[in-house]
PDB file of C-alpha atoms in Angstrom:
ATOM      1  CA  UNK D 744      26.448  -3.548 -60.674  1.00 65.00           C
ATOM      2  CA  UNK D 745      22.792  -4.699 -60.270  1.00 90.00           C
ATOM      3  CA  UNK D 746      22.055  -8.076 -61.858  1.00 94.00           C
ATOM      4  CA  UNK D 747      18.570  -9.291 -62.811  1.00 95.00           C
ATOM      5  CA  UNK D 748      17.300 -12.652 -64.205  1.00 96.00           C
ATOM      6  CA  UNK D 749      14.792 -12.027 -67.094  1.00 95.00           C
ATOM      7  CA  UNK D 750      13.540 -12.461 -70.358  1.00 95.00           C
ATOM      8  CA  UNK D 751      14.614 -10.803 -73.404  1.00 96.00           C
ATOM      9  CA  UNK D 752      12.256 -10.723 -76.712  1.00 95.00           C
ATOM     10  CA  UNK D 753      13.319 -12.272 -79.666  1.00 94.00           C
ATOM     11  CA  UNK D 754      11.136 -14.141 -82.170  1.00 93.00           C
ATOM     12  CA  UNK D 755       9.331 -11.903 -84.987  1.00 95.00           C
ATOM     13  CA  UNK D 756       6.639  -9.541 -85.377  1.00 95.00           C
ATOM     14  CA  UNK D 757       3.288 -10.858 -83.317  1.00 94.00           C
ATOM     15  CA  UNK D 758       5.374 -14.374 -82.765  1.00 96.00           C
ATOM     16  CA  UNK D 759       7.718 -13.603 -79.367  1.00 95.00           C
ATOM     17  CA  UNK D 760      10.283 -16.167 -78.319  1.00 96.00           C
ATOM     18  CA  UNK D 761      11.780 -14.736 -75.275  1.00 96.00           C
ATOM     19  CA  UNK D 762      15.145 -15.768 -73.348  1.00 96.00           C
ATOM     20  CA  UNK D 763      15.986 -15.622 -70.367  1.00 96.00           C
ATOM     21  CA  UNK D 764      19.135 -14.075 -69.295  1.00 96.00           C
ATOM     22  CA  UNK D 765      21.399 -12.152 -66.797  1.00 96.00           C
ATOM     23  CA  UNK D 766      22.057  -8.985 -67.559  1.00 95.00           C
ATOM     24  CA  UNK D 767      22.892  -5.679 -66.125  1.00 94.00           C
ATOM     25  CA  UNK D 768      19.662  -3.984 -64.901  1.00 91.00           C
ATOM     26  CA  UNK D 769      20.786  -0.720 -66.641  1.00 92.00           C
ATOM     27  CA  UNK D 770      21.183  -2.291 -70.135  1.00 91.00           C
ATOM     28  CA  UNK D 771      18.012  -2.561 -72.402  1.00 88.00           C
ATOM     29  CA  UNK D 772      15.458  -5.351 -71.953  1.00 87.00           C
ATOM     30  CA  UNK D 773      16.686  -6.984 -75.875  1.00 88.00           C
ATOM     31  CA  UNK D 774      20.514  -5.316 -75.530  1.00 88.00           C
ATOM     32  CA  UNK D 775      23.660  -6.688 -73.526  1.00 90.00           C
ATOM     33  CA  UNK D 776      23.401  -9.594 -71.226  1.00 93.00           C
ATOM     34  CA  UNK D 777      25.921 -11.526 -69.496  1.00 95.00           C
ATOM     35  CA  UNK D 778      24.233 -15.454 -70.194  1.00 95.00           C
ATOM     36  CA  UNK D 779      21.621 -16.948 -71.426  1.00 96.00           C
ATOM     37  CA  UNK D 780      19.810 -19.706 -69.186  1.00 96.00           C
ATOM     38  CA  UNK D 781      17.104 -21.183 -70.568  1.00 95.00           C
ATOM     39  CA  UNK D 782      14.026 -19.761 -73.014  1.00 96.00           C
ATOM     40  CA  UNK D 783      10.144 -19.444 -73.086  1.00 96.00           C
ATOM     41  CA  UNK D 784       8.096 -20.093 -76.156  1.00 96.00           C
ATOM     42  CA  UNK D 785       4.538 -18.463 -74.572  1.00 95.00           C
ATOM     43  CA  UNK D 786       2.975 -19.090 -77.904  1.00 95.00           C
ATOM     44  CA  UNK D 787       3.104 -23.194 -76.904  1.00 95.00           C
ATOM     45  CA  UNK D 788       0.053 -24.521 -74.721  1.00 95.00           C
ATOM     46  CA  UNK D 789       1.096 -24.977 -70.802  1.00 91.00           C
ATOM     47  CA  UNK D 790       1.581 -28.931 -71.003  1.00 93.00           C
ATOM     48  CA  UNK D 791       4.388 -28.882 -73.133  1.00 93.00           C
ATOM     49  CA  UNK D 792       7.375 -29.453 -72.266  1.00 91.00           C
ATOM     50  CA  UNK D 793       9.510 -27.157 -74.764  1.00 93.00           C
ATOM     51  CA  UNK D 794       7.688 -24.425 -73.358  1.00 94.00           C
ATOM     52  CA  UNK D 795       9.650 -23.616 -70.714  1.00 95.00           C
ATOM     53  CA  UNK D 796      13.520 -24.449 -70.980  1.00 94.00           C
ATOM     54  CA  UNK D 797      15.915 -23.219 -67.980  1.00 94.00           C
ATOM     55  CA  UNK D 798      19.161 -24.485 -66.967  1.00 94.00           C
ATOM     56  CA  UNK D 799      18.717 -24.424 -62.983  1.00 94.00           C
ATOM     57  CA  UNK D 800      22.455 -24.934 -62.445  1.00 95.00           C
ATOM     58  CA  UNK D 801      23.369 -21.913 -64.158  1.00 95.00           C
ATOM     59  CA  UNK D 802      20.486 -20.352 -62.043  1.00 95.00           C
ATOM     60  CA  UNK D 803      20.990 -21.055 -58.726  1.00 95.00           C
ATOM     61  CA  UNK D 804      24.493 -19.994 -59.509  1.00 95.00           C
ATOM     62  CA  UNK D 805      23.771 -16.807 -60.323  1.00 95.00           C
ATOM     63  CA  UNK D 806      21.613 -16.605 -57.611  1.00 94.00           C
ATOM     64  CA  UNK D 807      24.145 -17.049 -55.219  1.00 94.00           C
ATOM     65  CA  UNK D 808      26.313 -13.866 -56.980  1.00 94.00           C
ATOM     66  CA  UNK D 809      23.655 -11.769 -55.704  1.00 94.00           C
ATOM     67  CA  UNK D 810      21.133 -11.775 -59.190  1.00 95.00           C
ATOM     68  CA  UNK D 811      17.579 -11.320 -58.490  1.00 94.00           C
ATOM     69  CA  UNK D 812      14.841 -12.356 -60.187  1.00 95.00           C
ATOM     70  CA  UNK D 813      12.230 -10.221 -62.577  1.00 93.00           C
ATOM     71  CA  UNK D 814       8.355 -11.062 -61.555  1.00 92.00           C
ATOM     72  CA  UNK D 815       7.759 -13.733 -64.179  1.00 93.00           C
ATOM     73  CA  UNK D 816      10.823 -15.083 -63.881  1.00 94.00           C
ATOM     74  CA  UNK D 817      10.205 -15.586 -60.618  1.00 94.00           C
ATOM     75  CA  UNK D 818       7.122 -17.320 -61.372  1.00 92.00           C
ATOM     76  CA  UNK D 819       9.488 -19.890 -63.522  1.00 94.00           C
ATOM     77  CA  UNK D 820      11.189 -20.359 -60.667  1.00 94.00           C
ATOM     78  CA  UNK D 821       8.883 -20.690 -58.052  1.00 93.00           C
ATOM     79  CA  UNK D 822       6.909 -23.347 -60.431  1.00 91.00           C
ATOM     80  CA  UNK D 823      10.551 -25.069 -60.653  1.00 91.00           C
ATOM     81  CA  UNK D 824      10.832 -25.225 -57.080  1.00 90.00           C
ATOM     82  CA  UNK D 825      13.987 -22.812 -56.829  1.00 91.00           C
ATOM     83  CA  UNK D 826      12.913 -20.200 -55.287  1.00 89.00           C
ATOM     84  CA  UNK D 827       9.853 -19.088 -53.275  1.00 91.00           C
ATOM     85  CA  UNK D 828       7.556 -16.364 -54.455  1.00 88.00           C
ATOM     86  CA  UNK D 829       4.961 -14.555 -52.169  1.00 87.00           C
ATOM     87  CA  UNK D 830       1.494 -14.671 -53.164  1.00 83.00           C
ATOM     88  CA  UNK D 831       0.137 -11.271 -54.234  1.00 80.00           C
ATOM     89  CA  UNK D 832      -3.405  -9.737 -53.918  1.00 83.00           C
ATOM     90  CA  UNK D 833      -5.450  -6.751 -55.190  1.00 78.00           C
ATOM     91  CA  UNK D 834      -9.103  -7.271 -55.099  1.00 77.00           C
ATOM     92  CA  UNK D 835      -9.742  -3.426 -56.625  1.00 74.00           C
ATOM     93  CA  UNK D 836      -8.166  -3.973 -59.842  1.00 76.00           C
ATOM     94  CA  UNK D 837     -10.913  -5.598 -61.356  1.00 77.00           C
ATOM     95  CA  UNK D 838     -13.458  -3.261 -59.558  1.00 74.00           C
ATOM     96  CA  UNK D 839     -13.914  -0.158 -62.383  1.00 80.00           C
ATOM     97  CA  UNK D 840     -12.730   3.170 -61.252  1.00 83.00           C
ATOM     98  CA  UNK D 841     -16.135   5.016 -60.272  1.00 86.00           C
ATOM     99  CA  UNK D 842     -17.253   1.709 -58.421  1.00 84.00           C
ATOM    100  CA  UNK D 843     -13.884   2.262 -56.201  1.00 81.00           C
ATOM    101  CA  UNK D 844     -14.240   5.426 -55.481  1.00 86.00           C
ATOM    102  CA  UNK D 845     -17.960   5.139 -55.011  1.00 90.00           C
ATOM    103  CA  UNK D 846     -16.829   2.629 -52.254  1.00 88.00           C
ATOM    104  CA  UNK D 847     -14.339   4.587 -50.500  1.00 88.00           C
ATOM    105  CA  UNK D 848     -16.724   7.350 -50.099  1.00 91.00           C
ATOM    106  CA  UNK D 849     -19.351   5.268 -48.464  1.00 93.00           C
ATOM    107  CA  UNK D 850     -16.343   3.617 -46.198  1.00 93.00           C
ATOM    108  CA  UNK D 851     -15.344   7.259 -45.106  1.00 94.00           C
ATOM    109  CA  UNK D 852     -18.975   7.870 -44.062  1.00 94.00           C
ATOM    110  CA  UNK D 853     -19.525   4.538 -42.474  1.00 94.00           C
ATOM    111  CA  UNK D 854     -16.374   5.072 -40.255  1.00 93.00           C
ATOM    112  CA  UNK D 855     -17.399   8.783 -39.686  1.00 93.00           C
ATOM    113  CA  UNK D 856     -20.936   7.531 -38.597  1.00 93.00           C
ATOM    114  CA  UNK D 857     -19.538   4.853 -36.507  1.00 92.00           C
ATOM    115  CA  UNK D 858     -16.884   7.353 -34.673  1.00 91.00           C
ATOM    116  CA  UNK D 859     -20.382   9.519 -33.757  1.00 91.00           C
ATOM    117  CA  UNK D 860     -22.193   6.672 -32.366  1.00 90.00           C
ATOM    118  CA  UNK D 861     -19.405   5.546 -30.185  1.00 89.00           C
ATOM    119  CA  UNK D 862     -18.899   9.613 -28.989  1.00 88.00           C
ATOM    120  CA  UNK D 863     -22.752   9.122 -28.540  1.00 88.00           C
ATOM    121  CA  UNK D 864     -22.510   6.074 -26.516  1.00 85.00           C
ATOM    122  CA  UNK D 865     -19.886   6.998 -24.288  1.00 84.00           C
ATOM    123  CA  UNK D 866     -20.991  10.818 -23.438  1.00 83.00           C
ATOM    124  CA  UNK D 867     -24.810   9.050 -22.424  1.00 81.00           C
ATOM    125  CA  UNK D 868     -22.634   6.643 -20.715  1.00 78.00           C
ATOM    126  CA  UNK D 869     -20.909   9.491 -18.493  1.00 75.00           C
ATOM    127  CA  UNK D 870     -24.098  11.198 -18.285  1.00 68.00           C
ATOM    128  CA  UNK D 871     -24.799  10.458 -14.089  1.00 65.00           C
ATOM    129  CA  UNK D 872     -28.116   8.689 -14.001  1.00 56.00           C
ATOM    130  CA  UNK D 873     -30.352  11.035 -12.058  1.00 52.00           C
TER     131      UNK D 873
END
């Protein structure tokens, strides 16, 4: 049985409340869990304090039963010092579709025209001076 750490929606329609649980990874994201360790209101501005609620007892012990963390909970628990979480980056998501590909094609040709020049370079180069 695969555990996970993460949030399950509650709250009403266009006002989420989500807790954060261990469940099962096979159950459904709102369906069984095991325990609940803490909530987030995302709805509250960052400097508050009720925001964010998690027991980090209850965490690290699940932790240590082998229950891994969901992205944004790991994010919770990175900001609580818990656990660390790698730093991620994709420069082409903001970059429109055409643009990338656009950009690939003109890398393709660069490293096409650079692999000529150096084939160039080297067969003058073995040329015997005469």
């Amino acid at each position: 049985m695969s555990l996970r750490i993460r949030l399950a929606r509650a709250g009403t329609k266009k006002r989420p409340v989500y807790h954060i649980v261990v469940a099962d990874s096979r159950s459904p994201r709102d369906g069984r869990f095991i325990e609940r360790l803490g909530y987030f209101n995302p709805l509250l501005p960052k400097e508050k304090t009720e925001r964010l609620k998690l027991d980090l007892d209850k965490v690290k012990a699940w932790l240590g039963k082998g229950a891994l963390p969901t992205d944004r909970v790991l994010r919770f628990l990175d900001d609580a010092g818990v656990m660390k979480r790698d730093k991620r980056n994709n420069p082409d998501r903001a970059v429109p579709r055409k643009e990338r590909k656009a950009r690939a094609e003109e890398a393709v040709k660069a490293a096409a025209a650079a692999k000529a020049a150096k084939a160039a370079k080297a067969a003058s180069a073995a040329a015997p001076a005469s």
